Structure formats: C-alpha cells, structure tokens
Coordinates of C-alpha atoms and ligand atoms in Angstrom, one line a residue:
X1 CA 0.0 0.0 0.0
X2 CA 1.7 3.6 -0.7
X3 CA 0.0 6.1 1.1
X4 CA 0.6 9.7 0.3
X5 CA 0.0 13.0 2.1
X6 CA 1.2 16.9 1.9
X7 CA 0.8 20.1 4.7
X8 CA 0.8 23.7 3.9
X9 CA 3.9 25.6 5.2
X10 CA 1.6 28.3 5.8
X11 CA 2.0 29.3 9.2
X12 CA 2.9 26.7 12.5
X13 CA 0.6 23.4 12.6
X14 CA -2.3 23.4 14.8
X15 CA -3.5 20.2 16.4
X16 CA -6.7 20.3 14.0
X17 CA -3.7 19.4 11.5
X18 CA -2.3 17.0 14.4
X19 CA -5.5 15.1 14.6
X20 CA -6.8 15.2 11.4
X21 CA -3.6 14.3 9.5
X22 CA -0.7 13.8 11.2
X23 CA -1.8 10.8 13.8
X24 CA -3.1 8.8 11.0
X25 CA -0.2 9.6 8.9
X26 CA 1.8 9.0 11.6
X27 CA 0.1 5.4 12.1
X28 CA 0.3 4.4 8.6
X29 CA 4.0 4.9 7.9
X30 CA 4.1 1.4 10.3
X31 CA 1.8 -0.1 7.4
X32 CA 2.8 1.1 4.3
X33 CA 4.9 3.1 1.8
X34 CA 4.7 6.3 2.9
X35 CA 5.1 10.0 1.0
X36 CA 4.6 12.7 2.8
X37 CA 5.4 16.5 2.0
X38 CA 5.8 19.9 2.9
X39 CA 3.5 21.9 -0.2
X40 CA 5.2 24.7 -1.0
X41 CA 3.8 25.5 -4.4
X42 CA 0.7 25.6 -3.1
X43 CA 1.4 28.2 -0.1
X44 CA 2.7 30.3 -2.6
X45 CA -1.1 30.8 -3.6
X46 CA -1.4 32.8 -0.3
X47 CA 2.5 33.9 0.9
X48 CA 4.7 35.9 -1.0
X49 CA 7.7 37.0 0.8
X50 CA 10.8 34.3 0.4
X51 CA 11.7 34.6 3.8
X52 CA 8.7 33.7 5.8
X53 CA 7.9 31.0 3.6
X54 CA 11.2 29.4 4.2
X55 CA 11.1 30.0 7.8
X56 CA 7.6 28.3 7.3
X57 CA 8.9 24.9 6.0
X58 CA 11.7 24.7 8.3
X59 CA 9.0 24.7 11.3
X60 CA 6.9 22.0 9.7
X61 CA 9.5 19.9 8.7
X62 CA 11.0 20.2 12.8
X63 CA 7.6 20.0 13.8
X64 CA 6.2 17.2 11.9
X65 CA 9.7 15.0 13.0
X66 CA 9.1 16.3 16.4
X67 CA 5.9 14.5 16.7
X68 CA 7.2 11.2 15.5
X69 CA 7.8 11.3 11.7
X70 CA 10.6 8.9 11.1
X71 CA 12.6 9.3 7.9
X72 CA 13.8 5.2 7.8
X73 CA 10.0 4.3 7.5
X74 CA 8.7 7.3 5.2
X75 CA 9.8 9.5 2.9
X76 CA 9.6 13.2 4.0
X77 CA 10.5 15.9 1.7
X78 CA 9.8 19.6 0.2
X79 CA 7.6 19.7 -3.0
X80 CA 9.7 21.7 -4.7
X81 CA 12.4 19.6 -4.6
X82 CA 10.6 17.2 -7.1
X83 CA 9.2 20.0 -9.7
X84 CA 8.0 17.4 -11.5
X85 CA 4.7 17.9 -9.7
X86 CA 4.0 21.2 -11.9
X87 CA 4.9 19.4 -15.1
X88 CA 2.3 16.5 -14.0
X89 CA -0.3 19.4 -12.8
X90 CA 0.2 21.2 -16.7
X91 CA -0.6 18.0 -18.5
X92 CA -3.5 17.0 -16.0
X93 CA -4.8 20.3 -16.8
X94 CA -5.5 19.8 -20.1
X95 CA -8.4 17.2 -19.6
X96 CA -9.4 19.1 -16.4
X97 CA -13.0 20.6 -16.9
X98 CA -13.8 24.1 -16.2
X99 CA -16.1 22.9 -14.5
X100 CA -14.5 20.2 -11.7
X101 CA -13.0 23.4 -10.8
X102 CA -15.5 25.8 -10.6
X103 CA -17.3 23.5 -8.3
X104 CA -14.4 23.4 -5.7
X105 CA -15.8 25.2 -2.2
X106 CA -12.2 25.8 -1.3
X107 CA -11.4 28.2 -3.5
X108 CA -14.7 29.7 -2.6
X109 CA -14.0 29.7 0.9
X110 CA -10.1 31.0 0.3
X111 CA -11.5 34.1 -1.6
X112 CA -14.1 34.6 1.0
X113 CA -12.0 34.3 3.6
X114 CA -9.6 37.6 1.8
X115 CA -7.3 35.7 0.1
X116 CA -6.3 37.2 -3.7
X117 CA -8.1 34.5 -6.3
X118 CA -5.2 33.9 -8.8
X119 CA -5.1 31.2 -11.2
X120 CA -3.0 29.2 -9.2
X121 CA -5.5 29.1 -6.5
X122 CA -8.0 28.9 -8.6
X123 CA -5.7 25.6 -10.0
X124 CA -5.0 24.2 -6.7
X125 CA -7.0 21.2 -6.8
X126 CA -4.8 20.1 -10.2
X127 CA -1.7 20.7 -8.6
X128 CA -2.8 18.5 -5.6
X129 CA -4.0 15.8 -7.9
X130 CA -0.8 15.3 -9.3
X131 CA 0.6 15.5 -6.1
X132 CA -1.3 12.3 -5.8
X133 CA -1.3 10.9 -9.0
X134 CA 2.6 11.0 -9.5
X135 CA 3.2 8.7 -6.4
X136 CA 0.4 5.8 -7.3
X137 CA -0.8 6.8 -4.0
X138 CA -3.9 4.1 -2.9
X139 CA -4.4 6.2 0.1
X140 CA -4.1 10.1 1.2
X141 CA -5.4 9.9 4.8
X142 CA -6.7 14.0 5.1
X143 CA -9.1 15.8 7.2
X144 CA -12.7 16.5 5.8
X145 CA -11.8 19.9 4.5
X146 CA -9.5 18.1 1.7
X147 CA -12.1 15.2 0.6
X148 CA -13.4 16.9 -2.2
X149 CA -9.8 17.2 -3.6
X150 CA -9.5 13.6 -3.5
X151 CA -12.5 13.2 -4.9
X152 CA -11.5 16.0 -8.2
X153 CA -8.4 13.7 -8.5
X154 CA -9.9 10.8 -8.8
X155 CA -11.9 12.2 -11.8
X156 CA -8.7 13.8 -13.4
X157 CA -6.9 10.2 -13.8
X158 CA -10.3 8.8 -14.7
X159 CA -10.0 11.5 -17.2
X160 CA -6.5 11.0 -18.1
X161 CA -7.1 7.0 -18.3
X162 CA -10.1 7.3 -20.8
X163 CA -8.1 9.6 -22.8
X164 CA -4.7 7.9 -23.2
X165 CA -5.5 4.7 -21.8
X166 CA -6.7 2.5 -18.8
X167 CA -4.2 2.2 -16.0
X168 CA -2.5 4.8 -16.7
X169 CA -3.1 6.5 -13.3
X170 CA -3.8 4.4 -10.2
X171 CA -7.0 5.8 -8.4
X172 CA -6.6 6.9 -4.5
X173 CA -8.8 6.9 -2.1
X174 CA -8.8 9.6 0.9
X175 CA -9.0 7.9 4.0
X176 CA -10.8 10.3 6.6
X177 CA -10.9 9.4 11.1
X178 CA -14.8 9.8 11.4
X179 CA -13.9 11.0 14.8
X180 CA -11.3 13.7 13.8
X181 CA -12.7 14.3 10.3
X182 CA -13.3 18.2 11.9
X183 CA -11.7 19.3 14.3
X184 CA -13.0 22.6 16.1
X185 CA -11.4 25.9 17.0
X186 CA -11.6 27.5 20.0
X187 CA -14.9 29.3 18.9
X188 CA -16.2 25.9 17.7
X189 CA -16.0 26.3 14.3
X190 CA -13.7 24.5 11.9
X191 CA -9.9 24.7 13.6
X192 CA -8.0 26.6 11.3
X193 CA -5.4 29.3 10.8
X194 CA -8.2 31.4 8.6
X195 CA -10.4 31.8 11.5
X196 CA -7.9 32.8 13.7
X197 CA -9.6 29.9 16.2
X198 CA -6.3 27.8 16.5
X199 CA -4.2 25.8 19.1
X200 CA -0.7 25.5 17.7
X201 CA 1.2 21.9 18.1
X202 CA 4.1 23.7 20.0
X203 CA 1.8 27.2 21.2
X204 CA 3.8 28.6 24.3
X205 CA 2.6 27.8 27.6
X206 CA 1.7 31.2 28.6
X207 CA -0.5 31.6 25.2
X208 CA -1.9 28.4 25.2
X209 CA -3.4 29.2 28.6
X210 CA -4.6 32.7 27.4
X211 CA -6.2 30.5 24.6
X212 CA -7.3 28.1 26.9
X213 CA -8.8 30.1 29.6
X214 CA -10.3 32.8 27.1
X215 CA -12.4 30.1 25.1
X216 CA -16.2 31.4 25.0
X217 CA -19.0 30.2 27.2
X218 CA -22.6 30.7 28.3
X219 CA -23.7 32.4 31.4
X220 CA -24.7 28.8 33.5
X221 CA -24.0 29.0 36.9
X222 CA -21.8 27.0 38.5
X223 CA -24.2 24.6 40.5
X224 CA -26.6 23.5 36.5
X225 CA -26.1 21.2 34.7
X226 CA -24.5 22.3 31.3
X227 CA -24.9 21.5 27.9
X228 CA -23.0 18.8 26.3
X229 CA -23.6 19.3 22.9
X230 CA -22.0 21.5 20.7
X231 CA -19.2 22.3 23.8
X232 CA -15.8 23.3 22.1
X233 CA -14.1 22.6 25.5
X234 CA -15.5 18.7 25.8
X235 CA -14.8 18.4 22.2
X236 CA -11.3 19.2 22.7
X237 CA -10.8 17.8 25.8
X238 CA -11.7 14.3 23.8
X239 CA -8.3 14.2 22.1
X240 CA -6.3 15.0 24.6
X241 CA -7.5 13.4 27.8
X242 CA -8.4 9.3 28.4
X243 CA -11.5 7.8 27.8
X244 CA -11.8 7.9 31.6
X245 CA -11.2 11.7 32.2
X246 CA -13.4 12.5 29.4
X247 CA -16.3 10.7 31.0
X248 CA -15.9 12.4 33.8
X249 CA -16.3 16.0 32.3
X250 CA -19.1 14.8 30.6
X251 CA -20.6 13.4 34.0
X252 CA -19.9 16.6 35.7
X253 CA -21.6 18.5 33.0
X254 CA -24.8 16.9 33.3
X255 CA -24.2 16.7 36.9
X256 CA -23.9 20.7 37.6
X257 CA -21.9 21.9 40.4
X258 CA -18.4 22.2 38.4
X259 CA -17.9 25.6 36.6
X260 CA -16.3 26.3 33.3
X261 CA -13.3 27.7 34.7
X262 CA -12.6 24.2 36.1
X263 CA -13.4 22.5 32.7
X264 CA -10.8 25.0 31.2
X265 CA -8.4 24.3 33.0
X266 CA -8.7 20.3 32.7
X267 CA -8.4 21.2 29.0
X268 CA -5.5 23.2 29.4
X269 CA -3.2 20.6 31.3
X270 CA -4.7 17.6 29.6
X271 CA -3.4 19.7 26.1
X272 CA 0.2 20.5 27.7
X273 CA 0.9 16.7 29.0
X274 CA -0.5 15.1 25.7
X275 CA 2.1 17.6 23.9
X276 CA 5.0 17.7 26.5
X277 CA 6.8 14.7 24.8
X278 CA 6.5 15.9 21.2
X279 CA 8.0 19.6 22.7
X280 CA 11.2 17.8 24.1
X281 CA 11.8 16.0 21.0
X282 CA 11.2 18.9 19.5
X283 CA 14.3 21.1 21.3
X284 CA 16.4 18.1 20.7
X285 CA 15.6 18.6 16.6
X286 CA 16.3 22.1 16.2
X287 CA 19.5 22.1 17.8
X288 CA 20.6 20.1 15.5
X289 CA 19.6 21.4 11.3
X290 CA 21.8 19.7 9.4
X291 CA 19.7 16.6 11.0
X292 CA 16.8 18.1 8.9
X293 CA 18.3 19.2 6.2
X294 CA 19.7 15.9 5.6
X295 CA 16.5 13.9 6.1
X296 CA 14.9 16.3 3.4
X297 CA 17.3 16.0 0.9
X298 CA 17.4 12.3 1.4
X299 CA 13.5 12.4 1.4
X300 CA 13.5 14.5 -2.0
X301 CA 16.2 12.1 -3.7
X302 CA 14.1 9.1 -3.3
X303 CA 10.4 10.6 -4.5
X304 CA 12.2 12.0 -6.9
X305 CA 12.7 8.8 -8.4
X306 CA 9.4 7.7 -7.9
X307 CA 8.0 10.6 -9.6
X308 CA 9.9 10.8 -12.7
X309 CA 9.2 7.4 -13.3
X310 CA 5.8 8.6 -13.2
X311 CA 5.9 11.4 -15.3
X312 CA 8.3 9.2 -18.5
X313 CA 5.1 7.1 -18.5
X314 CA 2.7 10.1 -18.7
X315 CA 4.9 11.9 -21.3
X316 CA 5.0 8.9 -23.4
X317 CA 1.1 8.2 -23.5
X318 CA 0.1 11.6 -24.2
X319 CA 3.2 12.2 -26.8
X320 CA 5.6 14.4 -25.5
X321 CA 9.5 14.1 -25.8
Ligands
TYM1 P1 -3.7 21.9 4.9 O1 -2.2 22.3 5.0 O2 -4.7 23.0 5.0 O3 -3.9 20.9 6.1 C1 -3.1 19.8 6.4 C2 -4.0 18.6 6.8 O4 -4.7 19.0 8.0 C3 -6.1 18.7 7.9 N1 -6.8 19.7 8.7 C4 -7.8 19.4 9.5 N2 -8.4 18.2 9.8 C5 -9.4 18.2 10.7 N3 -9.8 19.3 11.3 C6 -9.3 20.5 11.1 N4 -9.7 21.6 11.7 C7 -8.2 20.6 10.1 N5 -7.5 21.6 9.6 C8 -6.6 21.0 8.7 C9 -6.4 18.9 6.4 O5 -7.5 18.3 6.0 C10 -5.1 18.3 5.8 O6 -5.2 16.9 5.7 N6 -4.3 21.0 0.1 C11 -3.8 20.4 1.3 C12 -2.3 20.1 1.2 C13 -2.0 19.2 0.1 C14 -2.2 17.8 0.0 C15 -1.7 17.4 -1.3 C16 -2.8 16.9 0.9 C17 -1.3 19.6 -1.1 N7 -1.2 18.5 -1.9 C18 -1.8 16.1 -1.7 C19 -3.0 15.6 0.5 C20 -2.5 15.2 -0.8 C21 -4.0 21.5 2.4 O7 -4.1 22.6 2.2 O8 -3.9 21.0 3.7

C-alpha cells in the first residue's frame, strides 16, 4: 500500500492538522509506503515573501519529526524539490474541466476568507492531484476539508485513463478518522489558521493558557447542569484526555456543580501533558539542522525517483518528448 500526504507551510501546525492528519499519517508509515510532503507550491497561492515562507517549511519539517515522523519508515520531503509535480499538474490540466473546478468550495471559501483569487488558487486542486497521481498513491489519509480534492483527483486520472488509456493513473482513495474528520477551533467552528480559532502543536505555555482560559461560554452558573452538545471545550478535551477523564467531564456536565473555569483548566493541562513529549523531542531537533536538512534532501532524492518514473510514462502516453 503507498500512502501519500502533503501540509501547507503556511504558518505553524495546529492540532486540528495533528488530529486530522498527522496521527493517522503517523500510524500508517508502520503499514505502508509512505510520502509525505511539505506543499510549498501551493502556499505560494497565499504567501509571497521568500523569507517567511522558508522559515515556514523549516518549522513544519521540525515540527512534523518532532511529533514522531521517522525518515527510515517514510519519505519526508519539500515539493519543490521534485518539480516534477508542476509538469504533472500542466498535463493534468488539459483534460481538467472548467467545470471540476469551478465547483471546488475551497477556492470559494479562500476568496471569501480575503485571500487574492489567482489562477493558481483557482488551479490548486490540479496541482494536488498530481501531487497524488505521481506517487500511485492508494491512500491520502486528510481531514474533511480536503475530501473533495480527492474526490477532483480521482476524476482527473479517470479522465487522463479514458483519454490515453486505462491504467495509466492508479486511483486513490482519501482515508478520513470519522472522529477527527473536523476538528474545532476555539470558537467551535472548523480549527484553522483562517479563523484565527487555533491551538498551535508547540503554542507557548503562557498563550496556550490565554487561549485556553479565554475560550467562549454561556452564562450557566456553577451549581446547573451544562450543555454537552456543541461544547468546544468537551470536544477538545476528547483528544487529549483518556476515555476515563473524558467521561468524567461529561458526568460533571450533566451533573452541575463544576464551573467552566474548572473545565478549562482540565483542557488546558490535559493539552500541555498530551504535547510535552513531542516539545522535548522537539528542542532536541532544532539544535541540531543539518539533522533536517539531511533527512529532506534524502527524502527529495528518493520521491524523486518515484515521480519521474511517473511522469516518462505520462509523457510517453500523451506524446511528448
Ligand atoms: P492543509 O495544509 O490545509 O492541512 C493539512 C491537513 O490537516 C487537515 N486539517 C484538519 N483536519 C481536521 N480538522 C481541522 N480543523 C483541520 N485543519 C486542517 C487537512 O484536512 C489536511 O489533511 N491541500 C492540502 C495540502 C496538500 C495535500 C496534497 C494533501 C497539497 N497536496 C496532496 C494531500 C495530498 C492542504 O491545504 O492541507
């Protein structure tokens, strides 16, 4: 099974990325071949300044590691390192239908949300398919939010097969947790760096207890019983505590006689101990950067080899070279 995944370097991870990506990614490198890669043609649909975006990568890459990416049981590398991506994504685009596109909500959602529609946001989703496509990727384990591209990419190598013949592109399949599909921000809507609603992976202590302790409740006293559903802090509190301590904030939410400010602050040291091992790893990574520069170039060497095999195959059915 090869199993294939990317992240946008566009701004630190947040642990709706952590539990909507990175723990099943993280699980499936024991089962598989995995890919996994740090997008940076597509953050440059929403950052332009060199530096920042570099800084960007070099985060992820520390970050991802940090949290138990191992380079001897998947490949980890930039997507610019293999460029052959974009030559993949022009040919692609040529059987792509206006309308696949048109119908994407993220673009939608990007513009809405004040980023500058360009082609190459509106082109995203081809760029991602061949992404997939140039790996024979069976499975791209993603959050929600990304299904639909897995979906358009599935209909671009349909595409591609009917036009220059069957097999020519394998056909993935996303592979979403039910349970994680969306995780929510701090204001209960989707978790993400848009909405200004996150909790970063490696967030400081001192601003992940602002966070924390600033989330957004109703007015129920302390001594009622308080709604279950729809609670951002339970919600939370579910990926980061046990089964057992979980439970028992659900018990003392139908119960009454515990306040929010108590609930909070379960969240907040349940998030810090579920983290604190990752963190140490973490300062142990970054003192050393050739450690990660080497495990990227190593990573980039061998998908690169993957993906121009790829690509000679795709060249040679549609005629070029
Ligand atoms: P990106 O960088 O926005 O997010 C990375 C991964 O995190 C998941 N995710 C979430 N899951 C659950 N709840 C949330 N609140 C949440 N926020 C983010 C995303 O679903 C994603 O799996 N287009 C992709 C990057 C990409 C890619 C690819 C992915 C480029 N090429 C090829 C897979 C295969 C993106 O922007 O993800």
């Amino acid at each position: 099974m090869r199993i294939l995944s990317g992240l946008q370097p566009s701004g630190r991870l947040h642990i709706g990325n952590y539990f909507g990506m990175m723990q099943a990614a993280l699980h499936l490198q024991e089962e598989g071949e995995a890919y996994y890669f740090i997008a940076d043609y597509h953050s440059l649909t929403s950052i332009h300044d060199g530096k920042l975006l570099r800084s960007h990568v070099r985060d992820l890459a520390i970050d991802f590691l940090a949290c138990g990416l191992d380079p001897a049981k998947s490949v980890f590398f930039r997507q610019s390192d293999v460029p052959e991506h974009c030559e993949l994504s022009w040919i692609l685009s040529t059987v792509t239908p206006m309308g696949l596109l048109e119908r994407c909500h993220s673009y939608k959602d990007k513009v809405a949300n004040g980023i500058k529609p360009s082609h190459g946001l509106f082109a995203y989703p081809v760029l991602m398919a061949a992404d997939i496509l140039i790996y024979d990727a069976d499975v791209v384990p993603v959050g929600k939010d990304q299904k639909q591209h897995v979906e358009v990419t599935r209909d671009i190598a349909i595409k591609m097969n009917e036009t220059f013949g069957e097999g020519l592109l394998k056909l993935p399949l996303p592979r979403i947790r039910e349970d994680t599909a969306v995780v929510p921000g701090l204001d209960g809507q989707k978790m993400s760096k848009s909405y200004d609603n996150t909790i970063q992976l490696f967030e400081e202590p001192a601003a992940l207890k602002k966070k924390i302790m600033g989330i957004k409740t109703d007015s129920t006293p302390v001594e009622s019983p308080k709604a279950v559903e729809g609670s951002s802090i339970l919600a939370l509190y579910k990926l980061v505590a046990s089964p057992a301590d979980y439970d028992q904030m659900v018990q003392d939410h139908l119960n009454g006689g515990v306040g929010y400010g108590d609930f909070k602050k379960r969240l907040l040291q349940a998030t810090s101990d579920f983290f604190a091992p990752f963190r140490e790893k973490r300062a142990a990574i970054t003192a050393d950067p050739a450690y990660v520069d080497r495990v990227l170039a190593e990573g980039a060497e061998k998908a690169r080899a993957v993906a121009r095999k790829t690509l000679a195959r795709v060249r040679d059915a549609v005629g070029l070279g």
